[in-house]
């Protein structure tokens, strides 16, 4: 069952050719959204006709602003029937009475099954939860984030945004900064970057938040040059894209954290501080999957106003990206989930 349905579980499942076609499809969806021409009107009508017997459900067991809302918006833009859109499912459902994840998935997916075509979009704090869901769901699962493991649709968004900016990923020099241990977005993005030629990655994090060995091994296998750095100032001149992430305090369990000490460390070595802003070139691009954490402040609010700040544009691109993904899921061909994830 797992490999017969077009699940989206892990960024490793996407190959280079599919990604390049996908990025073009996103550009086309972006045009449909932002154009008032006769062509865009006609395409909107065509999409509504195509999707009139399709449905999705969204159930997030973990908080979200962007992923949740952009999936719902994308589906409604396409004329898809949104059967349910449930944020904080863990708090509003029978999960509070002890219902298992597997039983919740069976019930949620069962509500979509009678329709000709349906898909279930989930987010859950447990690593591997999306794969568990895919093994038992009668409809395709889209992983909206599973713990610290994967966030494949964010990686598709990040890749598509870079493709829109540059038309090419080959040769990109990119820094991934922040909590690289718990950050699922950088894990997914690293997989996609590895599909392209001559990409150079600078991992910039405190020692205790270093990127996982599995990601480094993957990059070695795919002959991607990477470096580990402990001070953001060292990589500004060497990169064009600086991809920031927040420290994921919610994934630290019972670990005692000295927040003031951590904040000082982040602001000095791992933030877009005034000294980093002074080093930026005009062509630098600062990205962030968001949210930006106001406690540790990896990007001060003043940076929102500089031309190198791309993270709101990046987030806005989430809607056409998820429209294109739903189109691929129902009318295209999503590459299958690898056996060994
Ligand atoms: N980028 C991202 O996943 O944001 P949300 O947690 O708000 O969905």
Tab-separated table of N, CA and C in Angstrom, residues 78-178:
chain	number	residue	atom	x	y	z
A	78	UNK	N	-7.553	26.115	-5.499
A	78	UNK	CA	-7.712	25.143	-6.594
A	78	UNK	C	-9.145	24.626	-6.713
A	79	UNK	N	-9.997	24.996	-5.783
A	79	UNK	CA	-11.369	24.488	-5.814
A	79	UNK	C	-11.495	23.114	-5.182
A	80	UNK	N	-10.485	22.684	-4.424
A	80	UNK	CA	-10.541	21.391	-3.725
A	80	UNK	C	-11.482	21.522	-2.529
A	81	UNK	N	-12.223	20.466	-2.270
A	81	UNK	CA	-13.130	20.450	-1.124
A	81	UNK	C	-12.305	20.174	0.153
A	82	UNK	N	-12.206	21.175	1.020
A	82	UNK	CA	-11.465	20.982	2.272
A	82	UNK	C	-12.447	20.400	3.286
A	83	UNK	N	-12.367	19.078	3.481
A	83	UNK	CA	-13.346	18.393	4.341
A	83	UNK	C	-13.181	18.792	5.805
A	84	UNK	N	-11.943	18.908	6.237
A	84	UNK	CA	-11.686	19.393	7.599
A	84	UNK	C	-10.303	20.025	7.636
A	85	UNK	N	-10.164	21.049	8.470
A	85	UNK	CA	-8.869	21.714	8.669
A	85	UNK	C	-8.746	21.944	10.168
A	86	UNK	N	-7.995	21.065	10.835
A	86	UNK	CA	-8.001	21.004	12.292
A	86	UNK	C	-6.626	21.321	12.872
A	87	UNK	N	-6.437	22.553	13.346
A	87	UNK	CA	-5.208	22.852	14.073
A	87	UNK	C	-5.329	22.299	15.496
A	88	UNK	N	-4.217	22.092	16.166
A	88	UNK	CA	-4.215	21.592	17.553
A	88	UNK	C	-5.086	20.356	17.706
A	89	UNK	N	-4.997	19.436	16.754
A	89	UNK	CA	-5.820	18.225	16.806
A	89	UNK	C	-5.618	17.468	18.115
A	90	UNK	N	-4.360	17.519	18.630
A	90	UNK	CA	-4.041	16.791	19.869
A	90	UNK	C	-4.843	17.347	21.049
A	91	UNK	N	-5.293	18.601	20.955
A	91	UNK	CA	-6.002	19.218	22.081
A	91	UNK	C	-7.519	19.159	21.935
A	92	UNK	N	-7.999	19.084	20.679
A	92	UNK	CA	-9.450	19.180	20.469
A	92	UNK	C	-10.106	17.841	20.160
A	93	UNK	N	-9.310	16.778	20.084
A	93	UNK	CA	-9.853	15.494	19.638
A	93	UNK	C	-9.814	14.469	20.774
A	94	UNK	N	-10.157	13.236	20.454
A	94	UNK	CA	-10.123	12.163	21.459
A	94	UNK	C	-8.708	11.714	21.794
A	95	UNK	N	-7.708	12.374	21.210
A	95	UNK	CA	-6.318	12.141	21.635
A	95	UNK	C	-6.215	12.411	23.144
A	96	UNK	N	-6.972	13.412	23.627
A	96	UNK	CA	-6.917	13.726	25.077
A	96	UNK	C	-7.531	12.594	25.915
A	97	UNK	N	-8.300	11.707	25.267
A	97	UNK	CA	-8.872	10.565	26.003
A	97	UNK	C	-8.009	9.312	25.841
A	98	UNK	N	-6.868	9.475	25.196
A	98	UNK	CA	-5.954	8.337	25.073
A	98	UNK	C	-5.988	7.652	23.726
A	99	UNK	N	-6.658	8.239	22.741
A	99	UNK	CA	-6.698	7.605	21.415
A	99	UNK	C	-5.296	7.544	20.814
A	100	UNK	N	-4.966	6.437	20.170
A	100	UNK	CA	-3.630	6.296	19.568
A	100	UNK	C	-3.563	7.096	18.270
A	101	UNK	N	-2.335	7.404	17.871
A	101	UNK	CA	-2.094	8.108	16.603
A	101	UNK	C	-2.659	7.304	15.434
A	102	UNK	N	-2.397	5.989	15.466
A	102	UNK	CA	-2.848	5.125	14.359
A	102	UNK	C	-4.372	5.150	14.229
A	103	UNK	N	-5.059	5.112	15.357
A	103	UNK	CA	-6.529	5.139	15.287
A	103	UNK	C	-7.021	6.487	14.772
A	104	UNK	N	-6.386	7.572	15.221
A	104	UNK	CA	-6.776	8.900	14.716
A	104	UNK	C	-6.627	8.954	13.203
A	105	UNK	N	-5.484	8.438	12.696
A	105	UNK	CA	-5.229	8.493	11.245
A	105	UNK	C	-6.282	7.681	10.487
A	106	UNK	N	-6.599	6.493	10.994
A	106	UNK	CA	-7.608	5.667	10.308
A	106	UNK	C	-8.939	6.408	10.200
A	107	UNK	N	-9.311	7.086	11.258
A	107	UNK	CA	-10.595	7.798	11.254
A	107	UNK	C	-10.540	9.017	10.332
A	108	UNK	N	-9.453	9.789	10.436
A	108	UNK	CA	-9.321	10.988	9.590
A	108	UNK	C	-9.305	10.604	8.110
A	109	UNK	N	-8.500	9.611	7.764
A	109	UNK	CA	-8.398	9.187	6.358
A	109	UNK	C	-9.706	8.559	5.896
A	110	UNK	N	-10.378	7.868	6.796
A	110	UNK	CA	-11.656	7.230	6.453
A	110	UNK	C	-12.706	8.244	6.041
A	111	UNK	N	-12.618	9.443	6.590
A	111	UNK	CA	-13.568	10.487	6.209
A	111	UNK	C	-13.313	11.028	4.810
A	112	UNK	N	-12.120	10.773	4.283
A	112	UNK	CA	-11.791	11.263	2.935
A	112	UNK	C	-12.012	10.182	1.882
A	113	UNK	N	-11.975	8.942	2.309
A	113	UNK	CA	-11.955	7.814	1.385
A	113	UNK	C	-13.148	7.742	0.426
A	114	UNK	N	-14.370	8.039	0.867
A	114	UNK	CA	-15.486	7.886	-0.074
A	114	UNK	C	-15.367	8.771	-1.308
A	115	UNK	N	-14.598	9.827	-1.215
A	115	UNK	CA	-14.445	10.693	-2.377
A	115	UNK	C	-13.499	10.058	-3.376
A	116	UNK	N	-13.684	10.440	-4.648
A	116	UNK	CA	-12.871	9.833	-5.703
A	116	UNK	C	-11.387	9.983	-5.401
A	117	UNK	N	-10.954	11.159	-5.018
A	117	UNK	CA	-9.544	11.389	-4.732
A	117	UNK	C	-9.434	12.247	-3.489
A	118	UNK	N	-8.613	11.815	-2.555
A	118	UNK	CA	-8.430	12.593	-1.328
A	118	UNK	C	-6.991	12.502	-0.865
A	119	UNK	N	-6.594	13.406	0.010
A	119	UNK	CA	-5.261	13.359	0.625
A	119	UNK	C	-5.370	13.923	2.030
A	120	UNK	N	-4.506	13.416	2.910
A	120	UNK	CA	-4.508	13.861	4.305
A	120	UNK	C	-3.158	14.510	4.624
A	121	UNK	N	-3.222	15.727	5.117
A	121	UNK	CA	-2.002	16.473	5.448
A	121	UNK	C	-1.885	16.515	6.968
A	122	UNK	N	-0.753	16.043	7.479
A	122	UNK	CA	-0.604	15.965	8.938
A	122	UNK	C	0.717	16.585	9.385
A	123	UNK	N	0.740	17.003	10.639
A	123	UNK	CA	1.977	17.378	11.328
A	123	UNK	C	1.900	16.739	12.700
A	124	UNK	N	3.041	16.194	13.148
A	124	UNK	CA	3.060	15.515	14.448
A	124	UNK	C	4.455	15.653	15.053
A	125	UNK	N	4.567	15.812	16.378
A	125	UNK	CA	5.900	15.998	16.981
A	125	UNK	C	6.780	14.748	16.971
A	126	UNK	N	6.183	13.583	16.703
A	126	UNK	CA	6.964	12.342	16.776
A	126	UNK	C	7.682	12.076	15.451
A	127	UNK	N	8.994	11.836	15.524
A	127	UNK	CA	9.754	11.511	14.313
A	127	UNK	C	9.252	10.190	13.730
A	128	UNK	N	9.036	10.168	12.432
A	128	UNK	CA	8.572	8.940	11.781
A	128	UNK	C	7.061	8.804	11.747
A	129	UNK	N	6.353	9.768	12.321
A	129	UNK	CA	4.890	9.641	12.389
A	129	UNK	C	4.243	9.653	10.998
A	130	UNK	N	4.799	10.450	10.079
A	130	UNK	CA	4.197	10.518	8.732
A	130	UNK	C	4.313	9.158	8.028
A	131	UNK	N	5.461	8.505	8.225
A	131	UNK	CA	5.643	7.185	7.612
A	131	UNK	C	4.684	6.173	8.236
A	132	UNK	N	4.521	6.239	9.543
A	132	UNK	CA	3.549	5.364	10.224
A	132	UNK	C	2.163	5.577	9.624
A	133	UNK	N	1.798	6.848	9.438
A	133	UNK	CA	0.471	7.159	8.875
A	133	UNK	C	0.341	6.603	7.466
A	134	UNK	N	1.413	6.767	6.672
A	134	UNK	CA	1.361	6.310	5.272
A	134	UNK	C	1.153	4.798	5.189
A	135	UNK	N	1.660	4.072	6.172
A	135	UNK	CA	1.543	2.611	6.140
A	135	UNK	C	0.118	2.138	6.395
A	136	UNK	N	-0.707	2.983	6.993
A	136	UNK	CA	-2.068	2.525	7.324
A	136	UNK	C	-3.172	3.332	6.645
A	137	UNK	N	-2.785	4.411	5.941
A	137	UNK	CA	-3.830	5.283	5.390
A	137	UNK	C	-4.277	4.816	4.008
A	138	UNK	N	-5.582	4.816	3.743
A	138	UNK	CA	-6.058	4.486	2.394
A	138	UNK	C	-5.963	5.666	1.424
A	139	UNK	N	-5.562	6.836	1.925
A	139	UNK	CA	-5.361	7.993	1.032
A	139	UNK	C	-3.928	8.481	1.218
A	140	UNK	N	-3.387	9.204	0.220
A	140	UNK	CA	-2.009	9.689	0.348
A	140	UNK	C	-1.846	10.617	1.560
A	141	UNK	N	-0.679	10.509	2.190
A	141	UNK	CA	-0.314	11.354	3.325
A	141	UNK	C	0.690	12.402	2.859
A	142	UNK	N	0.503	13.638	3.278
A	142	UNK	CA	1.528	14.665	3.082
A	142	UNK	C	2.062	15.027	4.453
A	143	UNK	N	3.384	14.921	4.590
A	143	UNK	CA	4.051	15.200	5.855
A	143	UNK	C	4.262	16.717	5.999
A	144	UNK	N	3.516	17.317	6.903
A	144	UNK	CA	3.675	18.748	7.188
A	144	UNK	C	4.695	18.995	8.287
A	145	UNK	N	5.519	17.979	8.574
A	145	UNK	CA	6.549	18.091	9.613
A	145	UNK	C	6.399	16.976	10.623
A	146	UNK	N	7.449	16.138	10.765
A	146	UNK	CA	7.399	15.084	11.796
A	146	UNK	C	8.586	15.269	12.742
A	147	UNK	N	8.305	15.874	13.872
A	147	UNK	CA	9.330	16.105	14.885
A	147	UNK	C	10.535	16.796	14.290
A	148	UNK	N	11.720	16.324	14.680
A	148	UNK	CA	12.963	16.932	14.192
A	148	UNK	C	13.463	16.242	12.933
A	149	UNK	N	12.615	15.413	12.299
A	149	UNK	CA	13.138	14.614	11.185
A	149	UNK	C	13.014	15.307	9.836
A	150	UNK	N	11.781	15.536	9.365
A	150	UNK	CA	11.601	15.999	7.988
A	150	UNK	C	10.479	17.029	7.867
A	151	UNK	N	10.651	17.934	6.908
A	151	UNK	CA	9.605	18.900	6.553
A	151	UNK	C	9.687	19.075	5.033
A	152	UNK	N	9.267	18.021	4.294
A	152	UNK	CA	9.539	18.010	2.850
A	152	UNK	C	8.859	19.143	2.079
A	153	UNK	N	7.666	19.577	2.514
A	153	UNK	CA	7.014	20.636	1.721
A	153	UNK	C	7.681	21.987	1.961
A	154	UNK	N	8.301	22.173	3.129
A	154	UNK	CA	9.091	23.392	3.352
A	154	UNK	C	10.330	23.371	2.451
A	155	UNK	N	10.946	22.193	2.320
A	155	UNK	CA	12.126	22.089	1.441
A	155	UNK	C	11.735	22.368	-0.009
A	156	UNK	N	10.559	21.893	-0.426
A	156	UNK	CA	10.102	22.191	-1.787
A	156	UNK	C	9.902	23.690	-1.964
A	157	UNK	N	9.374	24.320	-0.921
A	157	UNK	CA	9.190	25.778	-0.947
A	157	UNK	C	10.549	26.480	-1.033
A	158	UNK	N	11.490	26.087	-0.187
A	158	UNK	CA	12.800	26.744	-0.176
A	158	UNK	C	13.509	26.557	-1.511
A	159	UNK	N	13.466	25.326	-2.020
A	159	UNK	CA	14.100	25.043	-3.309
A	159	UNK	C	13.428	25.862	-4.420
A	160	UNK	N	12.090	25.880	-4.432
A	160	UNK	CA	11.369	26.580	-5.506
A	160	UNK	C	11.637	28.078	-5.448
A	161	UNK	N	11.768	28.595	-4.228
A	161	UNK	CA	12.049	30.034	-4.099
A	161	UNK	C	13.457	30.344	-4.636
A	162	UNK	N	14.420	29.493	-4.299
A	162	UNK	CA	15.786	29.676	-4.819
A	162	UNK	C	15.786	29.565	-6.339
A	163	UNK	N	15.011	28.627	-6.862
A	163	UNK	CA	14.921	28.438	-8.313
A	163	UNK	C	14.312	29.686	-8.965
A	164	UNK	N	13.309	30.249	-8.324
A	164	UNK	CA	12.694	31.473	-8.860
A	164	UNK	C	13.721	32.615	-8.892
A	165	UNK	N	14.539	32.712	-7.844
A	165	UNK	CA	15.534	33.789	-7.780
A	165	UNK	C	16.637	33.606	-8.808
A	166	UNK	N	17.137	32.361	-8.930
A	166	UNK	CA	18.376	32.131	-9.685
A	166	UNK	C	18.180	31.337	-10.967
A	167	UNK	N	17.049	30.641	-11.103
A	167	UNK	CA	16.823	29.811	-12.291
A	167	UNK	C	17.725	28.583	-12.319
A	168	UNK	N	18.499	28.372	-11.265
A	168	UNK	CA	19.481	27.285	-11.234
A	168	UNK	C	19.975	27.134	-9.787
A	169	UNK	N	20.213	25.917	-9.380
A	169	UNK	CA	20.727	25.690	-8.022
A	169	UNK	C	22.204	25.296	-8.079
A	170	UNK	N	22.625	24.773	-9.238
A	170	UNK	CA	24.031	24.358	-9.387
A	170	UNK	C	24.958	25.511	-9.012
A	171	UNK	N	25.978	25.210	-8.226
A	171	UNK	CA	26.975	26.225	-7.879
A	171	UNK	C	26.600	27.109	-6.697
A	172	UNK	N	25.436	26.877	-6.113
A	172	UNK	CA	24.982	27.734	-5.005
A	172	UNK	C	25.892	27.583	-3.783
A	173	UNK	N	26.196	28.705	-3.140
A	173	UNK	CA	26.943	28.686	-1.867
A	173	UNK	C	25.993	29.184	-0.792
A	174	UNK	N	25.650	28.295	0.114
A	174	UNK	CA	24.577	28.584	1.066
A	174	UNK	C	25.019	28.236	2.491
A	175	UNK	N	24.668	29.111	3.434
A	175	UNK	CA	24.903	28.826	4.854
A	175	UNK	C	23.583	28.428	5.497
A	176	UNK	N	23.608	27.370	6.291
A	176	UNK	CA	22.440	26.940	7.071
A	176	UNK	C	22.815	27.206	8.526
A	177	UNK	N	22.071	28.097	9.174
A	177	UNK	CA	22.516	28.654	10.459
A	177	UNK	C	21.498	28.378	11.568
A	178	UNK	N	21.977	28.039	12.752
A	178	UNK	CA	21.090	27.958	13.921
A	178	UNK	C	21.095	26.582	14.562
